[in-house]
mmCIF file of C-alpha atoms in Angstrom:
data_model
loop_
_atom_site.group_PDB
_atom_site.id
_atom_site.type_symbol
_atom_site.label_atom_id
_atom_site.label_comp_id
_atom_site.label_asym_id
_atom_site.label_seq_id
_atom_site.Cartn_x
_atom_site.Cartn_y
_atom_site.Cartn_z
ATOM 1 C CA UNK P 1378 74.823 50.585 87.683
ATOM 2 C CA UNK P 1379 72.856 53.275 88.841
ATOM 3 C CA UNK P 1380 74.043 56.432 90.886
ATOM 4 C CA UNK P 1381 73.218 56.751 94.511
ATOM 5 C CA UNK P 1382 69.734 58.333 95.065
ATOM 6 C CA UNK P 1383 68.909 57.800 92.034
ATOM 7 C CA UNK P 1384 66.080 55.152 91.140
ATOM 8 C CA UNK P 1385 66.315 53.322 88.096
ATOM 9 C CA UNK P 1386 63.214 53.632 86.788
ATOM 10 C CA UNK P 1387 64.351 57.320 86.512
ATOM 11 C CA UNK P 1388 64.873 59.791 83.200
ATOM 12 C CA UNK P 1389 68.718 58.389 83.615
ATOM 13 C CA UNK P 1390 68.096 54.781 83.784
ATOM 14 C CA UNK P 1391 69.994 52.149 84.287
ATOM 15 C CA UNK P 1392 73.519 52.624 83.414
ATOM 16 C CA UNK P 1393 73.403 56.556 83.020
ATOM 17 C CA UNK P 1394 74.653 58.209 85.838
ATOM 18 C CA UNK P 1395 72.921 61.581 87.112
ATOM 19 C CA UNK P 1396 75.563 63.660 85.045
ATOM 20 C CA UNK P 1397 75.095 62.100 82.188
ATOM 21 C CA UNK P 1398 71.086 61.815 82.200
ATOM 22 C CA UNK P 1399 70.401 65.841 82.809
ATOM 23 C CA UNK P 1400 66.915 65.403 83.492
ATOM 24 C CA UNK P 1401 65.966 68.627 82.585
ATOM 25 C CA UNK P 1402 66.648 70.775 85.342
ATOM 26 C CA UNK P 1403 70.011 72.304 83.083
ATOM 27 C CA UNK P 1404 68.061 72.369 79.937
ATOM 28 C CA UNK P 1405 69.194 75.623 79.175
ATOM 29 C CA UNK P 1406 73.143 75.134 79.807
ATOM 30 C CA UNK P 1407 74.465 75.020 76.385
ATOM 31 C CA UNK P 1408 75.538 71.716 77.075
ATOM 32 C CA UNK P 1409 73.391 70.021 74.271
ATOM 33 C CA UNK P 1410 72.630 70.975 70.872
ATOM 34 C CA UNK P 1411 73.993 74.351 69.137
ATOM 35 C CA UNK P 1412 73.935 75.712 72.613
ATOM 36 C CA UNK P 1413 77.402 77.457 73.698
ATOM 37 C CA UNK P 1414 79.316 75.470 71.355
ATOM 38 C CA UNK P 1415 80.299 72.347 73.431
ATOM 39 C CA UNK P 1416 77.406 70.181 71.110
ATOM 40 C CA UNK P 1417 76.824 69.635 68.165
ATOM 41 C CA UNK P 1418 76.169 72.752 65.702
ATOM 42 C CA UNK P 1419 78.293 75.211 68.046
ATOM 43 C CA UNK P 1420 80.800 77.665 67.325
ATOM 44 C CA UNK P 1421 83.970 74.904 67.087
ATOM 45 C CA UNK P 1422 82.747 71.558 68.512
ATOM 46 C CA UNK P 1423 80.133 68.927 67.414
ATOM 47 C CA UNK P 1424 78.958 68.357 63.856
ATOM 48 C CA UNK P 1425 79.405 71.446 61.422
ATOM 49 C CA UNK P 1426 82.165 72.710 62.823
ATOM 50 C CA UNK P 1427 80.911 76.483 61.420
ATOM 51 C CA UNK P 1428 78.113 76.942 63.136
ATOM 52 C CA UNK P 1429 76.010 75.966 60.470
ATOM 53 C CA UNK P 1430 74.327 72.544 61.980
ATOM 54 C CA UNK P 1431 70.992 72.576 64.117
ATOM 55 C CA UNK P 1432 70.486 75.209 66.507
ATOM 56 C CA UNK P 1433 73.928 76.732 66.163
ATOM 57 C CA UNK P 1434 74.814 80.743 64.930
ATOM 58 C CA UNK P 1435 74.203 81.287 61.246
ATOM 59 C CA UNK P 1436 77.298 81.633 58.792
ATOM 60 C CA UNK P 1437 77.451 85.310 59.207
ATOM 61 C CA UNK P 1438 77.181 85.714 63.316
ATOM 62 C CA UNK P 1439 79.916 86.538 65.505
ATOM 63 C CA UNK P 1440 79.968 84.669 68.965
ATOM 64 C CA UNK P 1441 80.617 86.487 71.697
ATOM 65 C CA UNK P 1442 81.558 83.850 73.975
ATOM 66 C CA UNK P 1443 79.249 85.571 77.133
ATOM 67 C CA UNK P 1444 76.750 83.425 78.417
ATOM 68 C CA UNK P 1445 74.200 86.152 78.338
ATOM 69 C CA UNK P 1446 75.714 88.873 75.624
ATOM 70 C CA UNK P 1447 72.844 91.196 76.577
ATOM 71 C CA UNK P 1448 73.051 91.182 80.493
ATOM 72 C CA UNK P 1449 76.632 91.861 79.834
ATOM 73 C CA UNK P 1450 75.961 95.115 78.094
ATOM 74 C CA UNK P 1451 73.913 96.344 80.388
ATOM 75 C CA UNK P 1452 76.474 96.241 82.676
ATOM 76 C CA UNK P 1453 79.063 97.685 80.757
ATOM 77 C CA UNK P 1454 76.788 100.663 80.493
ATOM 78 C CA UNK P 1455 74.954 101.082 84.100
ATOM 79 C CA UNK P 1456 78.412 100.579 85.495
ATOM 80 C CA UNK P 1457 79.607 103.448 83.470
ATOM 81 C CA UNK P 1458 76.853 105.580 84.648
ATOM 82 C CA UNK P 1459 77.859 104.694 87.695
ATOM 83 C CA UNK P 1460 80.983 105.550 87.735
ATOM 84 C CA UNK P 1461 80.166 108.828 86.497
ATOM 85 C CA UNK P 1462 77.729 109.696 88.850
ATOM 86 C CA UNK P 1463 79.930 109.038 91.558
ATOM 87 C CA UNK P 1464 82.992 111.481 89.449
ATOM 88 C CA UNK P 1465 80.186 114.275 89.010
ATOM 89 C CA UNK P 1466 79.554 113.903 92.569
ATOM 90 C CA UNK P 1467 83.178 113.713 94.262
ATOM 91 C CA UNK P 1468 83.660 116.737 91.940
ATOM 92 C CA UNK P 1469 81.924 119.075 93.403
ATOM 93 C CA UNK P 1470 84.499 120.021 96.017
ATOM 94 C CA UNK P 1471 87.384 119.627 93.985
ATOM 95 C CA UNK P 1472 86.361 122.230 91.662
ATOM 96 C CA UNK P 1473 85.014 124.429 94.237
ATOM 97 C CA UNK P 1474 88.465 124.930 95.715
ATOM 98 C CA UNK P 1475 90.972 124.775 93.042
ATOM 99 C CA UNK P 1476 88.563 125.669 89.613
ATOM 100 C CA UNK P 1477 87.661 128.834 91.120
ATOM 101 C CA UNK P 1478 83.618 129.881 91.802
ATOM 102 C CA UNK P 1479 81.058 127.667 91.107
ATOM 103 C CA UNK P 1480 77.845 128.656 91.504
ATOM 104 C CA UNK P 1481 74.537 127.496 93.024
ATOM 105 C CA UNK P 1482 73.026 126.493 90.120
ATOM 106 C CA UNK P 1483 76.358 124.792 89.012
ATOM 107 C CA UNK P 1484 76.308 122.460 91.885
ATOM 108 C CA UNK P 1485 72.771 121.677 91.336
ATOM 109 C CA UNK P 1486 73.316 121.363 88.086
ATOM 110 C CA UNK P 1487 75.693 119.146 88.827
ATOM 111 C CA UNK P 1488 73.746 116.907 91.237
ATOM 112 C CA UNK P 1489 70.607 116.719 89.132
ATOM 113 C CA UNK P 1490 73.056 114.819 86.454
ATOM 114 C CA UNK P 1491 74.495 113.039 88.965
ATOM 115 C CA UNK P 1492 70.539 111.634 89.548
ATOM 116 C CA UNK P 1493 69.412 111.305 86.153
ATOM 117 C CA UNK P 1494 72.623 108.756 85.742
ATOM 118 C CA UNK P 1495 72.056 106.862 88.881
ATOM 119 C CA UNK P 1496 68.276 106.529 87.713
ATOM 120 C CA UNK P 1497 69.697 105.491 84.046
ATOM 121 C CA UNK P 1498 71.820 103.339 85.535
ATOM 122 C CA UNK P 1499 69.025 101.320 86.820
ATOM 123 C CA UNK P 1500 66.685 100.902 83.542
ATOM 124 C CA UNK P 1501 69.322 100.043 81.149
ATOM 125 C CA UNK P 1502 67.087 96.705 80.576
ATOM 126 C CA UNK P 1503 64.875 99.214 78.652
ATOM 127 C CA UNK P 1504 66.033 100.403 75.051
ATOM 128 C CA UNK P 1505 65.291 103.973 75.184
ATOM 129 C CA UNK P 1506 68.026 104.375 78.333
ATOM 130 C CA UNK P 1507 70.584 104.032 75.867
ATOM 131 C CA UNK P 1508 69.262 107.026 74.042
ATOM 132 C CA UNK P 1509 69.002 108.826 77.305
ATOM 133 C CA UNK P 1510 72.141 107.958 78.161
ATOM 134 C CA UNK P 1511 73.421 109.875 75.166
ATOM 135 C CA UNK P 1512 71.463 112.447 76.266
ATOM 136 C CA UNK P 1513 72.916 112.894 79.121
ATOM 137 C CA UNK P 1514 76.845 112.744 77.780
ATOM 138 C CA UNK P 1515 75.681 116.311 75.979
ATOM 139 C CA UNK P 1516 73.596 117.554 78.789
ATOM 140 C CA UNK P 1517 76.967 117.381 80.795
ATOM 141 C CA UNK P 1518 79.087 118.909 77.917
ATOM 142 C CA UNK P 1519 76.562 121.679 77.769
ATOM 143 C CA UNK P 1520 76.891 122.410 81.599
ATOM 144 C CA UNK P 1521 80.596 122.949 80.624
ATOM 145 C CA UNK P 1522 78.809 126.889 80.093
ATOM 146 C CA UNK P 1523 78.625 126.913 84.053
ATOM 147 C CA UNK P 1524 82.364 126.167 84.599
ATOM 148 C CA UNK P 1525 85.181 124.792 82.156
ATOM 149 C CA UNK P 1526 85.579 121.499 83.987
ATOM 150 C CA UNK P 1527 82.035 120.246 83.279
ATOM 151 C CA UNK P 1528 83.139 120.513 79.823
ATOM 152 C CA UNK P 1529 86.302 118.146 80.708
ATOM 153 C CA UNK P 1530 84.464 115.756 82.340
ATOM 154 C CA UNK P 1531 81.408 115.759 79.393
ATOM 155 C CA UNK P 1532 84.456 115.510 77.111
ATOM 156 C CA UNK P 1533 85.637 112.330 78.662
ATOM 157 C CA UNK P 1534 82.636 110.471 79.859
ATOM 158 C CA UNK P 1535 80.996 111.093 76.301
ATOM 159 C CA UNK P 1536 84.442 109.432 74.885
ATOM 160 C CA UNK P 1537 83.577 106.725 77.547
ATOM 161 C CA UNK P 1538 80.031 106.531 76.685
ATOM 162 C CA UNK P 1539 80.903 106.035 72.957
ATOM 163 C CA UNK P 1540 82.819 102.524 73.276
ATOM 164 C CA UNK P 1541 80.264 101.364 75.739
ATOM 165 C CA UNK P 1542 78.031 101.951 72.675
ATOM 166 C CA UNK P 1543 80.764 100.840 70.197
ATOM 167 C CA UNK P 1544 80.733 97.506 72.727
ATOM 168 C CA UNK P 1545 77.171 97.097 72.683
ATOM 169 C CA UNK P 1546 77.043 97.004 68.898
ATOM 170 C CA UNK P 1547 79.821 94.572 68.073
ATOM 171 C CA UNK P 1548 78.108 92.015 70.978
ATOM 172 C CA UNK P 1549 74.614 92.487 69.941
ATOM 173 C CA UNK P 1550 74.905 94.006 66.977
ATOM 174 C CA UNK P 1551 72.430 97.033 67.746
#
């Protein structure tokens, strides 16, 4: 018995139905082999049990359990530039008003990092922004010379900034 649409001279056959056939369109799903664990050589199910049969982790990898380890990362850390562009930003008045003077070159100071995080933000696919992104955690800490609460928020976005990286190396293990 075939499924409907389906002809039965097709990859499924005769007596496969279209879920069961996967004619290669979900190749990729983790479905089969060592994939995400559901076949065999996966973390728990399907022959090895360990992780050690074919196409599974090795006997000394830690599974994540993300579908896509590295996109997650990357997320983790553009959303926390982000997020502290946005602070940096919505700052500027705050401070103005209650932390006393703050200068010309404080606010621009202030909106140049806001810029350089946004941009960040958007090439985390590409190593070096992780570096950068360091970078920037002391470039904020240093404008804590223009006014004290620059060094607060360096202070606590570097803190931030440090388990994003402490994230990204138990996923990926970089």
């Amino acid at each position: 018995m075939t499924s409907p649409g389906r002809d039965p001279s097709s990859p499924a056959g005769p007596g496969r139905s279209g879920a069961d056939a996967n004619d290669g369109a979900d190749a990729n799903d983790g479905a089969g082999s060592g994939g995400d664990g559901l076949g065999s050589g996966g973390d728990t199910a399907g022959a090895g049990g360990d992780g050690a049969g074919a196409g599974g982790e090795t006997a000394g990898q830690r599974r994540s359990g993300l579908r896509n380890p590295a996109g997650a990362v990357r997320g983790l850390g553009a959303g926390t530039l982000g997020l502290e562009a946005l602070v940096l930003l919505l700052a500027i008045q705050p401070i103005r008003v209650v932390g006393g003077e703050l200068s010309g070159a404080a606010v621009a100071v202030i909106v140049l990092l806001a810029v350089a995080a946004v941009a960040l933000a958007g090439m985390m696919r590409r190593p070096w922004a992780w570096h950068a992104g360091t970078v920037l955690q002391g470039a904020l800490m240093l404008a804590g010379l223009l006014h004290w609460s620059l060094l607060a928020l360096g202070i606590i976005f570097a803190l931030v900034w440090g388990y994003a990286l402490h994230v990204r190396r138990v996923i990926l293990g970089r």
